[in-house]
Short mmCIF file of C-alpha atoms in Angstrom, two decimals:
data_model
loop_
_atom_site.label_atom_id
_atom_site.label_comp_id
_atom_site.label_asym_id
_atom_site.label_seq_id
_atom_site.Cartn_x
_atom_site.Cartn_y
_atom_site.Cartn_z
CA UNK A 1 182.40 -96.68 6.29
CA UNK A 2 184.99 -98.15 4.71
CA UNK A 3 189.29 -98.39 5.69
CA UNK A 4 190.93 -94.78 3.29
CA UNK A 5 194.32 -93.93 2.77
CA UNK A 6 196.64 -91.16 2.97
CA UNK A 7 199.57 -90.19 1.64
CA UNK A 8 202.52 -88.34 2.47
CA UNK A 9 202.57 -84.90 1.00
CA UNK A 10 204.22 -81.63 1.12
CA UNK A 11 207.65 -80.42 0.49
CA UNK A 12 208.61 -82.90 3.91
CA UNK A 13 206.61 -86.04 2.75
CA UNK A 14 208.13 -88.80 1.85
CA UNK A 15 207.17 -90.82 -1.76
CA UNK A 16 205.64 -94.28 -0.75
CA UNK A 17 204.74 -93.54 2.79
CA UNK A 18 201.30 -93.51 3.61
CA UNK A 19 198.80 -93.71 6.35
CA UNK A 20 195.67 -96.30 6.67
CA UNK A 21 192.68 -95.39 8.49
CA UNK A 22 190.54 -98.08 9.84
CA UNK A 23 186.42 -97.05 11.00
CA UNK A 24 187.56 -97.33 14.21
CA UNK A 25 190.02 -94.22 13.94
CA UNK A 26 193.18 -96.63 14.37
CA UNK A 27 195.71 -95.44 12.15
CA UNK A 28 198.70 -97.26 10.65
CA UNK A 29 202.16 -96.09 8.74
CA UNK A 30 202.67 -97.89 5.45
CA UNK A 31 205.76 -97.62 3.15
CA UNK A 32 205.08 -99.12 -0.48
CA UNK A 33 207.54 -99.61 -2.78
CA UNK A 34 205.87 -101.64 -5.86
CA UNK A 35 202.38 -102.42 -6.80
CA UNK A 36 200.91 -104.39 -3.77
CA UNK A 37 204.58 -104.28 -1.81
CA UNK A 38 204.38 -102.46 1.06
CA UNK A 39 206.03 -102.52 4.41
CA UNK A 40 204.04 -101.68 7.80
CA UNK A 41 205.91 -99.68 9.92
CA UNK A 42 203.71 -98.74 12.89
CA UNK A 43 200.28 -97.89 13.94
CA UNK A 44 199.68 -94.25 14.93
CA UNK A 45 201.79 -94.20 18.34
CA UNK A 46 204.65 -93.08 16.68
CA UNK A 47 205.32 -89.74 15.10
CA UNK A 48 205.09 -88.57 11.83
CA UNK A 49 208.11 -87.54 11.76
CA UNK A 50 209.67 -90.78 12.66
CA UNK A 51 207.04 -92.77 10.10
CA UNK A 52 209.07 -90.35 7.63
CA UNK A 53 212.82 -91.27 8.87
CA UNK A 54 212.31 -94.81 8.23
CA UNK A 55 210.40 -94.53 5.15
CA UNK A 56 213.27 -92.43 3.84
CA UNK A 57 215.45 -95.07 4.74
CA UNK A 58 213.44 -97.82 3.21
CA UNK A 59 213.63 -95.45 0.22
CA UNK A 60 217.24 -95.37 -0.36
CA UNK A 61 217.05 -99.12 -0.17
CA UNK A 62 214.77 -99.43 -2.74
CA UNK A 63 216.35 -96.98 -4.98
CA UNK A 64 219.49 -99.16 -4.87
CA UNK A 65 217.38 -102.13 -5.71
CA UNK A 66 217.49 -103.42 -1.93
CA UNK A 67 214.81 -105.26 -0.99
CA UNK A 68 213.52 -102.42 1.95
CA UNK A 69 211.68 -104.90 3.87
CA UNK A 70 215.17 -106.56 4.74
CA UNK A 71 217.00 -102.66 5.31
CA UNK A 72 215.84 -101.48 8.67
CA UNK A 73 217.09 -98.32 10.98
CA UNK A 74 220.21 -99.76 12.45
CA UNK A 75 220.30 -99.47 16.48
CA UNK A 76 221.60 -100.63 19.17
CA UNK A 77 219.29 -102.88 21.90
CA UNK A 78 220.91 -100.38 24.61
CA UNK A 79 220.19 -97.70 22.66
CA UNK A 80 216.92 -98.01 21.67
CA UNK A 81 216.17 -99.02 25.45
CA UNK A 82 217.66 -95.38 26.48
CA UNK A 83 216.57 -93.42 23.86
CA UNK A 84 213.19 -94.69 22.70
CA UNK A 85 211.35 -97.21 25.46
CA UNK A 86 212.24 -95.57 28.50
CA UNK A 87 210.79 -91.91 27.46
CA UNK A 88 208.23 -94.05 26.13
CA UNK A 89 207.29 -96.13 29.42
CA UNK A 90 208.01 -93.38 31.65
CA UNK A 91 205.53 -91.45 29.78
CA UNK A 92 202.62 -94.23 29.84
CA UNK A 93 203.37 -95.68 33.38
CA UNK A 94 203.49 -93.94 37.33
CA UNK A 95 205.73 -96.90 38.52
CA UNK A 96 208.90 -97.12 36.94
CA UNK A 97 210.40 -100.09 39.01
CA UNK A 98 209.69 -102.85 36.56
CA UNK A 99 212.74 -101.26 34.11
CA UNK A 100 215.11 -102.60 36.28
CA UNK A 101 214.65 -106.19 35.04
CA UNK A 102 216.12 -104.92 31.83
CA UNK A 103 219.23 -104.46 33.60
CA UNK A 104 220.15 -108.01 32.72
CA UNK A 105 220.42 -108.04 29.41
CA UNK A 106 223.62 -105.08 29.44
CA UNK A 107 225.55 -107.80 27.99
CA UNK A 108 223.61 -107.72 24.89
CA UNK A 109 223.12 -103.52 24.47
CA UNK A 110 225.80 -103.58 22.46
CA UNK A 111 224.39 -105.91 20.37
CA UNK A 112 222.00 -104.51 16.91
CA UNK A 113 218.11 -104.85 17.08
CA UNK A 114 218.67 -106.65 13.67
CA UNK A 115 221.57 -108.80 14.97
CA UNK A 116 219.91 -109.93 18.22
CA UNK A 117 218.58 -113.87 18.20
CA UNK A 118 216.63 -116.31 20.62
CA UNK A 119 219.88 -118.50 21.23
CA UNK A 120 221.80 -115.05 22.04
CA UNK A 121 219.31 -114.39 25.07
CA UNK A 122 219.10 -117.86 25.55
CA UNK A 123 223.04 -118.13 25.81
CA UNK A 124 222.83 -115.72 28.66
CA UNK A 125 219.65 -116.39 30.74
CA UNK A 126 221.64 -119.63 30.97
CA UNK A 127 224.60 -117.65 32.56
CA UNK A 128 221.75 -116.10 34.76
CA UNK A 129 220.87 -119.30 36.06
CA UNK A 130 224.15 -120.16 36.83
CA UNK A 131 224.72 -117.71 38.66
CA UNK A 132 222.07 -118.44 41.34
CA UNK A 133 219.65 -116.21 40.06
CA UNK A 134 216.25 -117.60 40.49
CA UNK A 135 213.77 -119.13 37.42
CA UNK A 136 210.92 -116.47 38.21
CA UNK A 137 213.54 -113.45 38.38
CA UNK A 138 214.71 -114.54 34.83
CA UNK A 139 211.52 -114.91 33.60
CA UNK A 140 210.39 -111.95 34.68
CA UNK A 141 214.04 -110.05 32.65
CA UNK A 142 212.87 -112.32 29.38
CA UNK A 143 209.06 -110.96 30.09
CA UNK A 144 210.36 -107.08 30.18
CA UNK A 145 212.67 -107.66 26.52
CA UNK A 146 209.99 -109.52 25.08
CA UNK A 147 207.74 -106.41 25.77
CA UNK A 148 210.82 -103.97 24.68
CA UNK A 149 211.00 -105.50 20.97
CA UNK A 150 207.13 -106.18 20.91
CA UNK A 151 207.48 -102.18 21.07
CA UNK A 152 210.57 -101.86 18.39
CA UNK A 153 207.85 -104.49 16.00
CA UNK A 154 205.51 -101.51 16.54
CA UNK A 155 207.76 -98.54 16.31
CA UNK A 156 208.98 -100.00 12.89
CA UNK A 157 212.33 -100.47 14.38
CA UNK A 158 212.02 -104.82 14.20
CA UNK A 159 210.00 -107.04 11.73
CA UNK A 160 209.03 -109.71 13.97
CA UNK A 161 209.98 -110.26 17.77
CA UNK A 162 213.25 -112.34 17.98
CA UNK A 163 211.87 -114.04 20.94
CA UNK A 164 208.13 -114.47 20.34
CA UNK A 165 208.84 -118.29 20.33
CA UNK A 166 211.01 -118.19 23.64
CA UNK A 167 209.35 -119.83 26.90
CA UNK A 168 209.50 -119.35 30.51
CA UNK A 169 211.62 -121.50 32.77
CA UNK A 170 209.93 -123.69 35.08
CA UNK A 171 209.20 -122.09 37.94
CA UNK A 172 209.11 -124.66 41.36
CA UNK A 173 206.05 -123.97 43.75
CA UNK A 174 205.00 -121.15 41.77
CA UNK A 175 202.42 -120.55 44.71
CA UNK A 176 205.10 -119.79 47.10
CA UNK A 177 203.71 -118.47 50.45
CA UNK A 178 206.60 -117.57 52.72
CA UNK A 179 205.98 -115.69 55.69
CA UNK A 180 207.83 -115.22 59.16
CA UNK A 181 207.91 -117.34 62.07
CA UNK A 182 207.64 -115.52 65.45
CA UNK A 183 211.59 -116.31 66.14
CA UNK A 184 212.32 -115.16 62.58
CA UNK A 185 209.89 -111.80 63.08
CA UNK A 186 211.87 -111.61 66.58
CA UNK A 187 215.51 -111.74 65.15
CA UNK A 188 214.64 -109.11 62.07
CA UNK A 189 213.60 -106.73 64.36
CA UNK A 190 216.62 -106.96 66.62
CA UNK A 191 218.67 -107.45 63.35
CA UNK A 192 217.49 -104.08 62.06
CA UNK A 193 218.02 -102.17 65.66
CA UNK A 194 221.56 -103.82 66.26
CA UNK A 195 221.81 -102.26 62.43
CA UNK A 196 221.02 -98.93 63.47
CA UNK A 197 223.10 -99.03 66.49
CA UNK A 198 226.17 -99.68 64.38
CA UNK A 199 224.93 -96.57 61.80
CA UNK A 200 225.25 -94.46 64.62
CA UNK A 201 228.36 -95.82 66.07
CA UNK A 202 229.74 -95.36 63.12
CA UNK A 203 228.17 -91.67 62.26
CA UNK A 204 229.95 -90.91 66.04
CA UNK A 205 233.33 -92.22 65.51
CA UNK A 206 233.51 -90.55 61.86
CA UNK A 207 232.63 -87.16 63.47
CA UNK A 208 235.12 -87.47 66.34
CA UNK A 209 237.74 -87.99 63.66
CA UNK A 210 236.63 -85.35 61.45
CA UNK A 211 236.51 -82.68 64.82
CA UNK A 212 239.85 -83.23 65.52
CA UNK A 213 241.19 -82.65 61.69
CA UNK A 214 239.33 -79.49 61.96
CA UNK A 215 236.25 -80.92 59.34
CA UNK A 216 232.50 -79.74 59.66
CA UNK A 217 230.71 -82.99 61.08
CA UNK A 218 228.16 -84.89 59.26
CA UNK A 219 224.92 -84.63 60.77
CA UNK A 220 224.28 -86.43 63.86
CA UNK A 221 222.02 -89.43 64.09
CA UNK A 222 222.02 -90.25 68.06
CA UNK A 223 218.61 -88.74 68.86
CA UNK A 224 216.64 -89.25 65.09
CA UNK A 225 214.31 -92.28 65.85
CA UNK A 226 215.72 -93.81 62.42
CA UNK A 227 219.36 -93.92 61.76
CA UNK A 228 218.57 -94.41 57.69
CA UNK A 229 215.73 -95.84 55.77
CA UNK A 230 215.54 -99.47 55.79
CA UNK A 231 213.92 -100.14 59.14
CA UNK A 232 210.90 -97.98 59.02
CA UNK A 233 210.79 -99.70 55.09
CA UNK A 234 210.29 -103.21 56.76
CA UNK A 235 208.39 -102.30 59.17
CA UNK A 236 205.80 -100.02 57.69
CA UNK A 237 205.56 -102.66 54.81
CA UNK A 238 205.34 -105.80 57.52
CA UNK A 239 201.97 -103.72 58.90
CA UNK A 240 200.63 -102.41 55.82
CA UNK A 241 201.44 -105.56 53.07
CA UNK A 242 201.98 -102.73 50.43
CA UNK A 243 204.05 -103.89 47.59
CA UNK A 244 207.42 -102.78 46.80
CA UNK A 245 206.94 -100.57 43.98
CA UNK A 246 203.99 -98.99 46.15
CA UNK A 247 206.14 -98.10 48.71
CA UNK A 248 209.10 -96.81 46.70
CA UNK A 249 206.83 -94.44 45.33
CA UNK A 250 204.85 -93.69 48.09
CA UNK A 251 204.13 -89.62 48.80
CA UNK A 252 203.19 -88.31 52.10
CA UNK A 253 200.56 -86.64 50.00
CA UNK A 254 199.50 -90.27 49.81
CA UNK A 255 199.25 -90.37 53.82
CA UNK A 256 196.09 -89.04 54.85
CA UNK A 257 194.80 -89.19 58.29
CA UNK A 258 195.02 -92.61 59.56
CA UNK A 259 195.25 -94.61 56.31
CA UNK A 260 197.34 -94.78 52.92
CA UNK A 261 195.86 -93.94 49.93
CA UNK A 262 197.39 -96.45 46.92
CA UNK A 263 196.25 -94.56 43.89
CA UNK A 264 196.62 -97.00 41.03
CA UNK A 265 197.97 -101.03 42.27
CA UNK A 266 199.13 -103.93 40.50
CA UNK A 267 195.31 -104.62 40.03
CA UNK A 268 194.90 -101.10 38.31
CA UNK A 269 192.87 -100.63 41.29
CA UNK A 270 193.50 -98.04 43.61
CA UNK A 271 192.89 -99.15 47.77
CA UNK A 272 192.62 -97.58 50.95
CA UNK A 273 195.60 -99.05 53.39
CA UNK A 274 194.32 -98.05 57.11
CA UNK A 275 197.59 -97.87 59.22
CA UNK A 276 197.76 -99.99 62.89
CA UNK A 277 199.11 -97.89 65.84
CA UNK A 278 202.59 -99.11 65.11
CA UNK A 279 202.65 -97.83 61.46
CA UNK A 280 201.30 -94.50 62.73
CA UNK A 281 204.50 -94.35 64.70
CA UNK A 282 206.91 -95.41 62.08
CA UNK A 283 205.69 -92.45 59.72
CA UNK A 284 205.54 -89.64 62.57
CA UNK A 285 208.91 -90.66 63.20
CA UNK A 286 210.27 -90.82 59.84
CA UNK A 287 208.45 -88.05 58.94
CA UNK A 288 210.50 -85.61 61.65
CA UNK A 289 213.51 -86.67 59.98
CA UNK A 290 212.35 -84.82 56.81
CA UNK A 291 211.68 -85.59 53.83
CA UNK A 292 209.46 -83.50 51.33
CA UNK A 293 207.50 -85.31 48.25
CA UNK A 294 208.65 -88.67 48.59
CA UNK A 295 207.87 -90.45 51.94
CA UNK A 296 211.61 -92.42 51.03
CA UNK A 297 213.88 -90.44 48.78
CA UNK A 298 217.12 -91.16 47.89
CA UNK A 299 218.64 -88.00 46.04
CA UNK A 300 215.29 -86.20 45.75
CA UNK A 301 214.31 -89.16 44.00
CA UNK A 302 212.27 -92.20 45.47
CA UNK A 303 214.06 -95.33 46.58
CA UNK A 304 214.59 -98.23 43.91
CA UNK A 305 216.32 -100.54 45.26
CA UNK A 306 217.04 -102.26 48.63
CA UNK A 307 218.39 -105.09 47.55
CA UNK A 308 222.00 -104.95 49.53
CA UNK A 309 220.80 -103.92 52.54
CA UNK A 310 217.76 -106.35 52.31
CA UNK A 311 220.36 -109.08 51.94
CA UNK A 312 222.19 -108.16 54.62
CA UNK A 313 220.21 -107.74 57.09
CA UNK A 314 218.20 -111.50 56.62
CA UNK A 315 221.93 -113.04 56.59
CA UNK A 316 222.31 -111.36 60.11
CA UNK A 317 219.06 -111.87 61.16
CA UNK A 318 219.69 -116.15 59.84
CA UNK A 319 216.57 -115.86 58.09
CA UNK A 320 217.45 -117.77 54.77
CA UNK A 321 215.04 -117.37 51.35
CA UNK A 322 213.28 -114.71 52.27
CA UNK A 323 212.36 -112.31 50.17
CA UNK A 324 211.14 -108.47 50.50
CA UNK A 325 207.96 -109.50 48.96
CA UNK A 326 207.58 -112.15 51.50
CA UNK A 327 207.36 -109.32 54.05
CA UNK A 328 203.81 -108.88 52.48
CA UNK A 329 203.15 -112.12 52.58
CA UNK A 330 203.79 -111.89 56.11
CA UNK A 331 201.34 -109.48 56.73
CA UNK A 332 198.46 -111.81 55.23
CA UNK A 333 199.30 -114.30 56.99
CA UNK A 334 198.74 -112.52 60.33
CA UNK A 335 195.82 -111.32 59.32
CA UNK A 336 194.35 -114.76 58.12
CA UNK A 337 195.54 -115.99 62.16
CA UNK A 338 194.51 -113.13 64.11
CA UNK A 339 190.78 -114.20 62.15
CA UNK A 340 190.29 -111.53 59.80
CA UNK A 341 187.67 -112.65 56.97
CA UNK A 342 189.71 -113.66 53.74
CA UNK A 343 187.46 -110.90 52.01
CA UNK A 344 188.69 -108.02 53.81
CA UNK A 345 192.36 -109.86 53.42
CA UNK A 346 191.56 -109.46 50.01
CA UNK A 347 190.74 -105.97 49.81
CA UNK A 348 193.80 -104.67 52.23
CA UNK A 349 196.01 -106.82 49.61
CA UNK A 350 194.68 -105.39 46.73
CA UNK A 351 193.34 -108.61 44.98
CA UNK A 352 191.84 -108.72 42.22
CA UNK A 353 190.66 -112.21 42.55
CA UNK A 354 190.07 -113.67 45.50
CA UNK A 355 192.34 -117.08 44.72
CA UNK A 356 195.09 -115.19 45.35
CA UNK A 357 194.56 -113.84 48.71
CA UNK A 358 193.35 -118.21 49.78
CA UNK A 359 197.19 -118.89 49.43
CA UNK A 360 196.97 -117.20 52.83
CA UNK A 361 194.24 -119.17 54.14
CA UNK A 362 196.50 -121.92 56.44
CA UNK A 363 194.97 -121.44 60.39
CA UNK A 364 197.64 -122.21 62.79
CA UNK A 365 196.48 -125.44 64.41
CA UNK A 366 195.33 -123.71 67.14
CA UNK A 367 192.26 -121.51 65.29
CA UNK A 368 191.62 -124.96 63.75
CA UNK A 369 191.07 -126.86 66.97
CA UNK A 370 189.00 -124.22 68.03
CA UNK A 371 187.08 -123.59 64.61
CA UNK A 372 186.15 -127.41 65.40
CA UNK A 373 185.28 -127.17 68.51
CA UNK A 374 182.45 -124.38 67.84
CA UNK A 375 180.74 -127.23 65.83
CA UNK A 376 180.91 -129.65 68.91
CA UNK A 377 177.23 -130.88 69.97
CA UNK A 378 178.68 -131.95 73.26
#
């Protein structure tokens, strides 16, 4: 079986647009506009009836004796990141967290899909960098718009990607392993309760002042084991090592018995999370408090970001460059001390390969001494 083609018809259809069709079933939108001049302008994931808007438009460019394969649907980056990848990704993926590293490039959404260059994102991951924000976090902005014009190439909206010949930044240690000290571990977790403590200081002194001007009160948080949600978020992720994304969109239909069911991880396998007698507590408690769907909601909608109160509460606790990932890491780590075999570490991490759950693999010197010791012929 051999590739056919077919072409627009009806009183809709466009002339020159056309559709290829390999063996395989993969189909692909064509505009021609001479003998053996055609334009591709994207494989079967778009509509027809967007295939037909830009064909039209190529049309009216080569009707005024434009070259069409330099005339393409003018839009903005912003735009086409509101109006045609998000419904797009949103659609295709369960864990919409990774669209916030777009939010970097707002200084550019003004800026044409046509108009926008290497040096222009260049220019500003510079800025980035100046500005204290980290190699990896930048690369990982430049990943996500690489992947939104890779999408406008396919969508017809781009002929090539702008940035296809842009590199990563050098990332130091890219290995990084950074997990809490038992003074560190210690001073979060008084960090986070003196945290609380001031929530509900501050919850009682606002409704005293709103009694006596005569105004309802807000509800009262002096006997809710939780004053808000970021310390049963650390400490359900410090004894479970789920990632962030996993527990922003965690559902209590996910909770099941004594363990957390992760439906779909960074692996694109789903795992089994079994929960220790302190994360049992943590959701009983949190779960009195009430919420419905999400196990952390923020507006009927899950959490997305923690970042300022994340920040805040290391600066208080003097715990500098840590990350909330590194909460996870902190959970291996424990694990890897307290014995457990790196194989099981593996499979409560969700690993897909195994040299990624050996970064954790550094025995305090203790386990060491004794790991000799069991060898000893004496």
């Amino acid at each position: 079986m051999k590739p056919y083609e077919l072409r627009d018809g009806g009183t809709k259809g466009v002339a020159g647009l056309l559709i290829r069709i390999q063996p395989s079933g993969t189909k692909t939108y064509y505009f021609e506009f001479g003998r053996g001049r055609r334009i591709r302008i994207g494989t079967h994931h778009i509509t027809l009836g967007r295939a037909r808007v830009l064909a039209s438009a190529y049309r009216a460019a080569a009707d005024q004796g434009q070259d069409p394969r330099k005339t393409l649907v003018p839009i903005t980056l912003g735009d086409f990141i509101e109006k045609v990848y998000e419904p797009h990704f949103k659609t295709h993926h369960r864990n919409t967290a990774s669209l916030g590293n777009l939010t970097a490039w707002k200084p550019l959404h003004g800026k044409k899909l046509t108009e926008l260059t290497a040096d222009q994102v260049k220019r500003e991951r510079a800025k980035r960098l100046a500005a204290g924000r980290k190699a990896a976090t930048i690369n990982r902005n430049v990943g996500a718009l690489k992947t939104v014009l890779n999408f406008a190439v396919e969508e017809g909206y781009l002929e090539t990607n702008p940035l296809a010949g842009v590199g990563a930044l050098r990332v130091e240690n890219p290995n990084r392993v950074r997990y809490l000290t038992a003074a560190e571990e210690k001073r979060l977790r008084a960090a986070l309760e003196a945290r609380e403590r001031r929530i509900r200081d501050e919850r009682a002194s606002g409704n005293a002042w709103r009694a006596e001007r005569g105004y309802p009160p807000l509800p009262d948080l002096s006997n809710l084991p939780f004053a808000d949600h970021l310390r049963p978020m650390v400490l359900l992720t410090m004894n479970t090592g789920l990632r962030r994304g996993e527990l922003f969109n965690l559902k209590w239909s996910h909770v099941v018995g004594d363990a957390i069911t992760v439906a779909r991880s960074k692996s694109g396998k789903g795992r089994h999370v079994p929960l220790n007698k302190e994360a049992r507590k943590v959701l009983e408690d949190w779960r009195a408090i009430g919420t419905e769907t999400w196990v952390f909601e923020s507006g009927g909608r899950p959490f997305d970001n923690v970042n300022k109160a994340w920040k805040a509460i290391t600066k208080a606790a003097d715990i500098p460059d840590f990350r909330w990932h590194d909460l996870r890491h902190h959970f291996a780590s424990r694990l890897v001390v307290a014995g457990v075999p790196i194989n099981t570490v593996r499979e409560l991490m969700g690993h897909s390969d195994i040299k990624m759950t050996l970064r954790y693999a550094h025995p305090a010197p203790g386990h060491m001494r004794e790991a000799v010791e069991a060898i000893s012929g004496g």
